[in-house]
């Protein structure tokens, strides 16, 4: 399916999803998706592992979405003996079947535009961090990128907010959910932060995973450099890997490498650009190791504008901000907090950063000038983080128990509703509308058919000058049937004990 032209592929995805929406919902099934299938990660991973350890919910069936079942073979192998855990490939027929028929849906970002939640499904959206960067309508012309995000938020039964700032500034204000969101906001902390609270065995296991990935840790303290993505588009981030390599090299050259090791954790949307770079093999944190596990192992965090620092506040360990492009970044994307409000020194040059690193003793003491801001940040953003957030969210979502928990509606429920009706006989028949003769309208054209069979006599329907025009193929009846049938795609769905040689 991935080799089809994009417009045809979108059409086919919509039809596959529509087909499975007519089938019964499968009770006790839970579908998990993180970053569009980019690993078993973030809040969904934390909730999933807690559910596996919850005896009264042992009867659930867990379905994980992954972009490539071979790329994440280690994750599949981990659950090879679990009959209640299986995997589907993102965008496959099995994916759209699970999306349409699972009882519970858990995502830390968004399901695709084809998705429409059915009655009887319970949708939990956790998002993936407290925002430092401006979001949604808080960005100049930000409305252009909010459509599918707002669709997902409005469809959700529950939205997880790590703290009240995230609930109010991001959900209610930046994405304008006041008056339109009918579900509940859960303010019980962030499930993924549970994963960074490690005991002695957890620390040993986490460091062993990094060592097995080819990173020479020894007994050194980890300095984790975790910058956010850069560029004008989240879908097409800037390839700044050379700059990141240079930053790490300059840090490493100026610190005591007998005590510290600098590791790089790239943002999810940049990981694909970094994974195949030979120069990063001994310092890049693999994407299949949960970020919060790595934070639990980290002694000092260096970041720029990433929301990762909000999570790290819960550790009580030092945070340094390296932001040489602060003026440009804050003037374009914009930040919710001034540099003077951040819980750590803000460094504009590598020399300033190295000087701050050298001043942090082995006891992990917070720099004195930032100590008060750090404590205030812990109270504001991490007040609920006690290692049991996942338990409380499971109690709310899976047992329906909100007593004693922090859940609420959005601040306003009174925004007027507006129906824009463009006419069309099919809509009228569907809704049993019988307009008066004076209100008759011409039926609208079916745009999907226009996409599949474009008119050749219209200049606006042709390819831009310089490109060869080619009519997109229309799926045959046999092809469409195969696309709707997961059994026809051997790589689209695997139980942990199965292996496929088909492309991922």
Coordinates of C-alpha atoms in Angstrom, one line a residue:
X1 CA 0.0 0.0 0.0
X2 CA 2.9 2.4 0.7
X3 CA 3.8 2.4 -3.0
X4 CA 0.5 3.8 -4.1
X5 CA 0.2 7.5 -5.0
X6 CA -0.5 9.5 -1.8
X7 CA -4.0 10.6 -2.8
X8 CA -5.0 7.0 -3.6
X9 CA -3.4 5.8 -0.4
X10 CA -5.5 8.3 1.6
X11 CA -8.6 7.1 -0.1
X12 CA -7.9 3.5 0.4
X13 CA -7.1 4.1 4.1
X14 CA -10.4 5.8 4.5
X15 CA -12.2 2.9 2.9
X16 CA -10.5 0.3 5.0
X17 CA -11.2 2.2 8.2
X18 CA -14.9 2.7 7.1
X19 CA -15.2 -1.1 6.4
X20 CA -14.0 -2.0 9.9
X21 CA -16.2 0.6 11.5
X22 CA -19.1 -1.5 10.5
X23 CA -17.8 -4.5 12.4
X24 CA -18.4 -5.1 16.2
X25 CA -16.1 -3.5 18.7
X26 CA -13.9 -6.2 20.4
X27 CA -14.4 -5.9 24.2
X28 CA -11.3 -5.8 26.3
X29 CA -8.9 -4.7 23.5
X30 CA -6.5 -1.8 24.0
X31 CA -4.7 -0.1 21.1
X32 CA -1.5 1.8 21.9
X33 CA 0.3 4.3 19.6
X34 CA 3.2 6.5 20.4
X35 CA 4.6 9.1 17.9
X36 CA 2.8 7.4 15.0
X37 CA 4.3 4.0 15.7
X38 CA 7.9 5.2 16.4
X39 CA 8.5 2.7 19.2
X40 CA 6.9 1.4 22.4
X41 CA 7.5 4.7 24.2
X42 CA 6.2 7.6 26.4
X43 CA 3.0 7.6 28.4
X44 CA 1.3 4.7 26.5
X45 CA 4.3 2.5 27.3
X46 CA 4.1 3.3 31.0
X47 CA 0.3 2.7 31.1
X48 CA 0.7 -0.6 29.2
X49 CA 3.4 -2.0 31.6
X50 CA 1.3 -1.0 34.6
X51 CA -1.8 -2.7 33.1
X52 CA 0.2 -5.9 32.5
X53 CA 1.0 -5.9 36.3
X54 CA -2.6 -5.2 37.4
X55 CA -4.3 -8.6 38.3
X56 CA -7.9 -7.5 38.0
X57 CA -7.3 -6.3 34.4
X58 CA -5.3 -9.4 33.3
X59 CA -8.0 -10.3 30.7
X60 CA -7.2 -7.4 28.4
X61 CA -5.7 -7.8 25.0
X62 CA -3.0 -5.3 24.1
X63 CA -2.2 -4.2 20.5
X64 CA 0.8 -2.0 19.9
X65 CA 1.3 0.0 16.7
X66 CA 4.9 0.1 15.3
X67 CA 6.1 1.6 12.0
X68 CA 8.4 -1.4 11.3
X69 CA 8.1 -4.8 13.0
X70 CA 11.6 -5.7 12.0
X71 CA 13.2 -2.4 13.2
X72 CA 11.6 -3.0 16.6
X73 CA 12.3 -6.7 16.7
X74 CA 13.7 -6.5 20.2
X75 CA 10.4 -5.1 21.4
X76 CA 8.5 -7.9 19.7
X77 CA 10.8 -10.5 21.1
X78 CA 10.3 -9.1 24.7
X79 CA 6.7 -10.2 24.5
X80 CA 7.2 -13.4 22.6
X81 CA 5.6 -15.5 25.4
X82 CA 2.7 -13.2 26.0
X83 CA -0.5 -14.3 24.3
X84 CA -2.3 -11.1 25.2
X85 CA 0.2 -8.8 23.4
X86 CA 0.4 -8.4 19.6
X87 CA 1.7 -5.8 17.2
X88 CA 0.4 -4.2 14.0
X89 CA 2.2 -2.1 11.4
X90 CA 1.2 1.5 11.2
X91 CA -0.9 2.2 8.2
X92 CA -1.6 -1.4 7.4
X93 CA -5.1 -3.0 7.0
X94 CA -4.6 -4.6 10.5
X95 CA -3.9 -1.1 11.9
X96 CA -7.1 0.3 10.6
X97 CA -9.0 -2.8 11.8
X98 CA -7.6 -2.4 15.3
X99 CA -8.3 1.4 15.2
X100 CA -11.9 0.8 14.3
X101 CA -12.6 -2.2 16.6
X102 CA -10.5 -1.8 19.8
X103 CA -12.5 -0.9 22.9
X104 CA -9.7 1.4 24.4
X105 CA -7.5 3.7 22.4
X106 CA -4.4 5.3 23.9
X107 CA -2.2 7.8 22.0
X108 CA 0.4 10.3 22.9
X109 CA -0.1 12.3 19.7
X110 CA -2.8 11.9 17.0
X111 CA -4.5 9.2 15.1
X112 CA -4.6 9.9 11.3
X113 CA -7.4 12.0 9.7
X114 CA -9.3 8.9 8.7
X115 CA -9.9 8.1 12.3
X116 CA -13.3 8.7 13.8
X117 CA -14.1 7.4 17.3
X118 CA -17.1 5.1 17.5
X119 CA -19.7 4.9 20.2
X120 CA -18.5 2.3 22.7
X121 CA -14.8 3.2 22.3
X122 CA -12.9 4.9 25.1
X123 CA -10.1 7.3 23.9
X124 CA -7.3 8.4 26.2
X125 CA -5.0 11.0 24.8
X126 CA -1.9 11.7 26.9
X127 CA 0.0 14.1 24.6
X128 CA 3.8 14.0 25.0
X129 CA 5.0 16.7 27.3
X130 CA 4.3 20.0 29.2
X131 CA 5.0 22.7 26.6
X132 CA 7.8 25.2 26.8
X133 CA 7.5 26.1 23.1
X134 CA 4.2 27.9 22.1
X135 CA 1.6 25.6 20.7
X136 CA -1.5 25.6 18.5
X137 CA -3.2 29.0 18.1
X138 CA -0.5 30.6 20.4
X139 CA 1.8 30.4 17.3
X140 CA 1.6 33.0 14.5
X141 CA -0.5 31.2 11.8
X142 CA -0.5 28.2 14.0
X143 CA -4.1 27.3 13.1
X144 CA -2.8 25.7 9.9
X145 CA -1.3 22.8 11.8
X146 CA -4.0 22.3 14.5
X147 CA -6.8 20.7 12.6
X148 CA -6.1 17.0 13.2
X149 CA -4.8 17.7 16.7
X150 CA -8.0 19.4 17.7
X151 CA -10.0 16.6 16.0
X152 CA -8.2 14.1 18.2
X153 CA -8.6 16.1 21.4
X154 CA -12.3 16.7 20.9
X155 CA -12.8 13.0 20.1
X156 CA -11.1 11.9 23.3
X157 CA -12.9 10.9 26.5
X158 CA -9.9 11.7 28.6
X159 CA -6.9 14.1 28.2
X160 CA -3.9 13.7 30.5
X161 CA -2.3 16.9 31.8
X162 CA 0.9 16.6 33.7
X163 CA 0.0 19.7 35.6
X164 CA -2.5 22.6 35.7
X165 CA -0.3 24.7 33.5
X166 CA -0.5 22.2 30.7
X167 CA -4.3 21.8 31.1
X168 CA -5.0 25.5 31.0
X169 CA -2.4 26.9 28.7
X170 CA -2.2 24.1 26.2
X171 CA -5.5 22.3 26.1
X172 CA -7.9 25.1 27.0
X173 CA -6.1 28.1 25.5
X174 CA -3.7 27.1 22.7
X175 CA -6.0 24.5 21.3
X176 CA -9.2 26.4 22.2
X177 CA -10.9 23.4 23.8
X178 CA -12.9 25.6 26.1
X179 CA -16.6 25.1 25.3
X180 CA -16.0 22.2 22.8
X181 CA -14.3 19.4 24.7
X182 CA -16.9 17.2 26.4
X183 CA -14.6 14.7 28.1
X184 CA -12.5 15.1 31.2
X185 CA -9.0 16.4 31.9
X186 CA -7.0 14.2 34.2
X187 CA -4.5 16.1 36.3
X188 CA -2.8 13.3 38.2
X189 CA 0.8 13.8 36.8
X190 CA 2.5 12.1 33.9
X191 CA 2.6 8.3 33.6
X192 CA 5.9 8.2 31.8
X193 CA 7.7 9.9 34.8
X194 CA 6.9 6.7 36.8
X195 CA 9.5 5.0 34.5
X196 CA 12.4 7.3 35.6
X197 CA 12.0 6.4 39.3
X198 CA 14.5 3.6 39.4
X199 CA 15.7 1.3 42.2
X200 CA 19.2 -0.2 42.3
X201 CA 18.3 -3.0 40.0
X202 CA 16.5 -0.6 37.6
X203 CA 19.6 1.5 37.3
X204 CA 21.8 -1.5 36.7
X205 CA 19.5 -2.8 34.0
X206 CA 19.2 0.6 32.3
X207 CA 22.9 1.2 32.2
X208 CA 23.4 -2.4 30.8
X209 CA 21.0 -1.6 28.0
X210 CA 23.0 1.5 27.0
X211 CA 26.3 -0.5 27.2
X212 CA 24.8 -3.3 25.1
X213 CA 23.9 -0.6 22.5
X214 CA 27.6 0.2 22.1
X215 CA 27.9 3.2 24.5
X216 CA 31.0 3.0 26.7
X217 CA 29.6 4.2 30.1
X218 CA 31.8 2.5 32.6
X219 CA 31.0 4.1 36.0
X220 CA 30.8 7.6 34.7
X221 CA 28.0 10.1 35.3
X222 CA 25.8 10.7 32.3
X223 CA 25.5 14.2 31.0
X224 CA 22.5 13.9 28.6
X225 CA 22.3 16.5 25.8
X226 CA 18.6 16.5 24.7
X227 CA 17.8 19.4 22.3
X228 CA 14.4 19.8 20.6
X229 CA 13.9 19.7 16.8
X230 CA 14.6 22.7 14.7
X231 CA 13.0 24.0 11.5
X232 CA 9.9 25.5 10.1
X233 CA 7.9 22.2 9.9
X234 CA 7.4 19.4 12.4
X235 CA 6.9 17.1 9.4
X236 CA 10.1 18.2 7.8
X237 CA 12.6 19.1 10.6
X238 CA 15.9 20.7 9.9
X239 CA 18.8 18.2 9.5
X240 CA 21.2 19.8 12.1
X241 CA 23.0 16.6 13.1
X242 CA 26.4 18.0 12.2
X243 CA 25.8 20.9 14.6
X244 CA 24.7 18.5 17.3
X245 CA 27.8 16.4 16.8
X246 CA 30.0 19.5 17.0
X247 CA 28.2 20.5 20.3
X248 CA 28.8 17.1 21.8
X249 CA 32.5 17.1 20.7
X250 CA 33.1 20.5 22.2
X251 CA 31.5 19.6 25.5
X252 CA 33.4 16.3 25.7
X253 CA 36.7 18.1 24.9
X254 CA 36.2 20.5 27.9
X255 CA 35.0 18.2 30.7
X256 CA 36.6 15.6 32.9
X257 CA 35.8 12.5 30.8
X258 CA 37.0 10.2 33.7
X259 CA 33.9 11.4 35.6
X260 CA 31.4 12.3 32.9
X261 CA 30.2 11.0 29.6
X262 CA 28.1 13.1 27.2
X263 CA 25.3 11.3 25.4
X264 CA 22.9 12.6 22.8
X265 CA 19.1 12.1 22.8
X266 CA 17.5 13.5 19.7
X267 CA 13.9 14.5 19.3
X268 CA 11.6 11.8 17.9
X269 CA 11.2 13.6 14.5
X270 CA 15.0 13.9 14.2
X271 CA 15.9 10.3 15.2
X272 CA 15.6 8.9 11.7
X273 CA 18.2 11.5 10.6
X274 CA 20.6 10.6 13.3
X275 CA 20.3 6.8 13.5
X276 CA 22.5 6.0 10.5
X277 CA 25.3 8.5 11.2
X278 CA 28.5 6.6 12.0
X279 CA 29.8 9.4 14.2
X280 CA 26.9 9.0 16.6
X281 CA 27.2 5.3 17.2
X282 CA 29.0 5.6 20.6
X283 CA 27.0 8.5 22.0
X284 CA 23.4 8.4 20.5
X285 CA 20.8 7.0 22.9
X286 CA 18.8 4.4 21.0
X287 CA 15.2 5.3 20.3
X288 CA 13.8 2.0 21.6
X289 CA 15.0 2.8 25.2
X290 CA 12.3 4.9 26.8
X291 CA 13.5 8.4 27.3
X292 CA 12.3 8.5 31.0
X293 CA 14.4 5.4 31.8
X294 CA 17.4 7.3 30.5
X295 CA 16.4 10.4 32.5
X296 CA 16.4 8.1 35.6
X297 CA 20.1 7.3 34.8
X298 CA 21.2 10.8 34.0
X299 CA 23.2 13.0 36.4
X300 CA 23.0 16.3 34.5
X301 CA 20.5 17.3 31.8
X302 CA 21.5 19.8 29.0
X303 CA 18.7 20.9 26.8
X304 CA 17.4 24.0 24.9
X305 CA 13.7 24.4 24.4
X306 CA 12.6 20.8 24.9
X307 CA 9.8 19.9 27.3
X308 CA 12.0 17.1 28.6
X309 CA 13.2 19.4 31.4
X310 CA 9.8 19.4 33.0
X311 CA 10.1 15.6 33.5
X312 CA 13.6 15.9 34.7
X313 CA 12.6 18.3 37.4
X314 CA 11.2 15.3 39.3
X315 CA 14.7 13.9 39.8
X316 CA 16.0 16.9 41.7
X317 CA 19.2 16.9 39.6
X318 CA 20.8 19.8 37.7
X319 CA 19.5 21.2 34.5
X320 CA 21.5 23.4 32.1
X321 CA 20.0 25.3 29.2
X322 CA 22.2 25.7 26.1
X323 CA 20.4 28.2 23.8
X324 CA 22.8 30.0 21.4
X325 CA 19.9 30.9 19.1
X326 CA 17.6 32.0 21.9
X327 CA 16.8 35.4 20.4
X328 CA 15.8 34.0 17.0
X329 CA 13.9 31.1 18.4
X330 CA 11.9 33.0 20.9
X331 CA 11.1 35.6 18.2
X332 CA 9.8 33.1 15.7
X333 CA 8.3 30.0 17.5
X334 CA 8.0 31.8 20.9
X335 CA 8.3 30.4 24.5
X336 CA 5.8 30.4 27.4
X337 CA 8.5 31.3 29.9
X338 CA 11.3 33.9 29.9
X339 CA 14.9 32.7 30.3
X340 CA 15.0 34.2 33.8
X341 CA 12.2 31.9 34.8
X342 CA 13.8 28.6 33.8
X343 CA 15.1 26.2 36.5
X344 CA 18.7 26.4 35.5
X345 CA 21.4 28.6 34.0
X346 CA 20.8 29.6 30.4
X347 CA 24.1 29.5 28.4
X348 CA 24.6 31.3 25.1
X349 CA 28.0 29.9 24.3
X350 CA 29.8 26.5 24.7
X351 CA 32.3 28.2 27.0
X352 CA 29.5 29.3 29.4
X353 CA 28.0 25.8 29.3
X354 CA 31.3 24.0 30.0
X355 CA 32.0 26.4 32.9
X356 CA 28.6 25.6 34.4
X357 CA 29.3 21.9 34.0
X358 CA 32.6 22.2 35.7
X359 CA 30.9 23.9 38.6
X360 CA 28.5 21.1 39.3
X361 CA 30.2 18.8 41.9
X362 CA 29.7 15.0 42.0
X363 CA 26.9 15.5 44.6
X364 CA 24.6 16.7 41.8
X365 CA 23.9 20.0 43.6
X366 CA 21.6 22.5 41.8
X367 CA 23.5 25.7 40.9
X368 CA 22.9 28.2 43.7
X369 CA 21.5 31.0 41.4
X370 CA 18.8 28.6 40.1
X371 CA 17.9 26.8 43.2
X372 CA 14.8 28.8 44.1
X373 CA 13.5 28.6 40.6
X374 CA 14.1 24.9 40.5
X375 CA 12.1 24.3 43.7
X376 CA 9.3 26.5 42.4
X377 CA 9.3 24.5 39.1
X378 CA 9.1 21.2 41.0
X379 CA 6.1 22.4 42.9
X380 CA 4.3 23.8 39.8
X381 CA 5.0 21.1 37.3
X382 CA 5.8 17.9 39.2
X383 CA 3.6 18.1 42.3
X384 CA 1.9 14.8 41.6
X385 CA 4.9 12.7 40.6
X386 CA 5.2 9.9 43.1
X387 CA 5.8 6.9 40.9
X388 CA 2.1 5.9 40.9
X389 CA 0.6 8.1 38.3
X390 CA -0.1 5.2 35.9
X391 CA -2.0 3.4 38.7
X392 CA -4.3 6.3 39.2
X393 CA -5.0 6.8 35.5
X394 CA -5.9 3.1 35.1
X395 CA -8.3 3.5 38.0
X396 CA -10.0 6.4 36.2
X397 CA -10.1 5.1 32.7
X398 CA -10.4 1.3 33.0
X399 CA -12.4 1.0 36.2
X400 CA -14.4 4.3 35.8
X401 CA -13.4 5.4 39.3
X402 CA -12.9 9.2 39.5
X403 CA -13.5 9.4 43.3
X404 CA -10.5 10.9 45.1
X405 CA -8.8 11.7 41.8
X406 CA -8.1 15.0 40.1
X407 CA -10.4 15.1 37.0
X408 CA -12.4 18.0 35.7
X409 CA -14.3 19.4 32.7
X410 CA -12.9 22.4 30.7
X411 CA -13.5 25.7 32.3
X412 CA -16.4 26.7 30.0
X413 CA -19.2 24.5 28.6
X414 CA -21.2 27.3 27.0
X415 CA -19.6 28.0 23.6
X416 CA -22.4 28.3 21.0
X417 CA -22.5 25.5 18.4
X418 CA -22.6 26.3 14.7
X419 CA -23.7 23.9 12.0
X420 CA -22.6 24.7 8.5
X421 CA -24.9 22.9 6.1
X422 CA -23.9 22.9 2.4
X423 CA -26.8 20.7 1.1
X424 CA -26.7 17.5 -0.7
X425 CA -29.3 14.8 -1.2
X426 CA -27.3 12.1 0.5
X427 CA -26.9 14.2 3.7
X428 CA -30.6 15.0 3.6
X429 CA -31.6 11.4 3.3
X430 CA -29.1 10.3 6.0
X431 CA -30.5 12.8 8.5
X432 CA -34.1 12.5 7.3
X433 CA -34.1 16.2 6.4
X434 CA -37.0 17.2 4.1
X435 CA -36.2 20.8 2.9
X436 CA -38.9 22.9 1.5
X437 CA -38.8 23.5 -2.3
X438 CA -37.3 27.0 -1.9
X439 CA -34.5 25.4 0.2
X440 CA -33.3 22.9 -2.4
X441 CA -29.6 22.8 -3.2
X442 CA -27.6 21.1 -5.8
X443 CA -25.7 18.0 -4.5
X444 CA -22.1 18.6 -3.9
X445 CA -19.6 16.7 -6.1
X446 CA -17.9 13.7 -4.6
X447 CA -14.4 14.9 -4.2
X448 CA -12.7 11.5 -3.7
X449 CA -13.9 10.4 -7.1
X450 CA -12.5 13.6 -8.5
X451 CA -9.1 12.8 -7.0
X452 CA -9.1 9.3 -8.4
X453 CA -10.3 10.3 -11.9
X454 CA -9.2 13.9 -12.4
X455 CA -10.6 15.9 -15.2
X456 CA -8.1 16.5 -18.0
X457 CA -9.7 19.6 -19.4
X458 CA -9.2 21.8 -16.4
X459 CA -5.9 23.7 -15.9
X460 CA -6.2 23.6 -12.1
X461 CA -6.4 19.8 -12.1
X462 CA -3.2 19.3 -14.0
X463 CA 0.3 18.7 -12.6
X464 CA 2.4 21.9 -12.2
X465 CA 4.4 22.9 -15.2
X466 CA 7.6 20.8 -15.5
X467 CA 6.0 17.6 -14.1
X468 CA 4.7 14.8 -16.1
X469 CA 1.0 14.3 -15.6
X470 CA -0.1 10.8 -14.7
X471 CA -3.5 9.6 -13.8
X472 CA -3.6 7.8 -10.4
X473 CA -4.7 4.2 -10.8
X474 CA -8.0 3.2 -9.3
X475 CA -7.9 0.2 -7.1
X476 CA -9.7 -2.8 -8.6
X477 CA -12.4 -4.7 -6.7
X478 CA -9.9 -7.5 -6.0
X479 CA -7.2 -5.0 -4.9
X480 CA -9.6 -3.2 -2.6
X481 CA -10.8 -6.4 -1.0
X482 CA -7.2 -7.4 -0.3
X483 CA -6.4 -4.0 1.2
X484 CA -9.4 -4.4 3.6
X485 CA -8.3 -7.9 4.6
X486 CA -5.4 -8.0 7.1
X487 CA -4.8 -11.7 6.4
X488 CA -3.7 -10.7 2.9
X489 CA -0.8 -8.6 4.3
X490 CA 1.6 -11.0 6.2
X491 CA 3.7 -8.2 7.6
X492 CA 0.8 -6.0 8.8
X493 CA 0.1 -7.9 12.0
X494 CA 2.3 -10.2 14.1
X495 CA 1.9 -11.9 17.4
X496 CA 5.1 -11.9 19.3
X497 CA 6.0 -15.5 18.3
X498 CA 5.7 -14.8 14.6
X499 CA 8.3 -13.5 12.2
X500 CA 7.9 -12.2 8.7
X501 CA 10.3 -11.6 5.8
X502 CA 7.9 -9.2 4.1
X503 CA 8.9 -5.5 4.0
X504 CA 8.1 -3.5 7.1

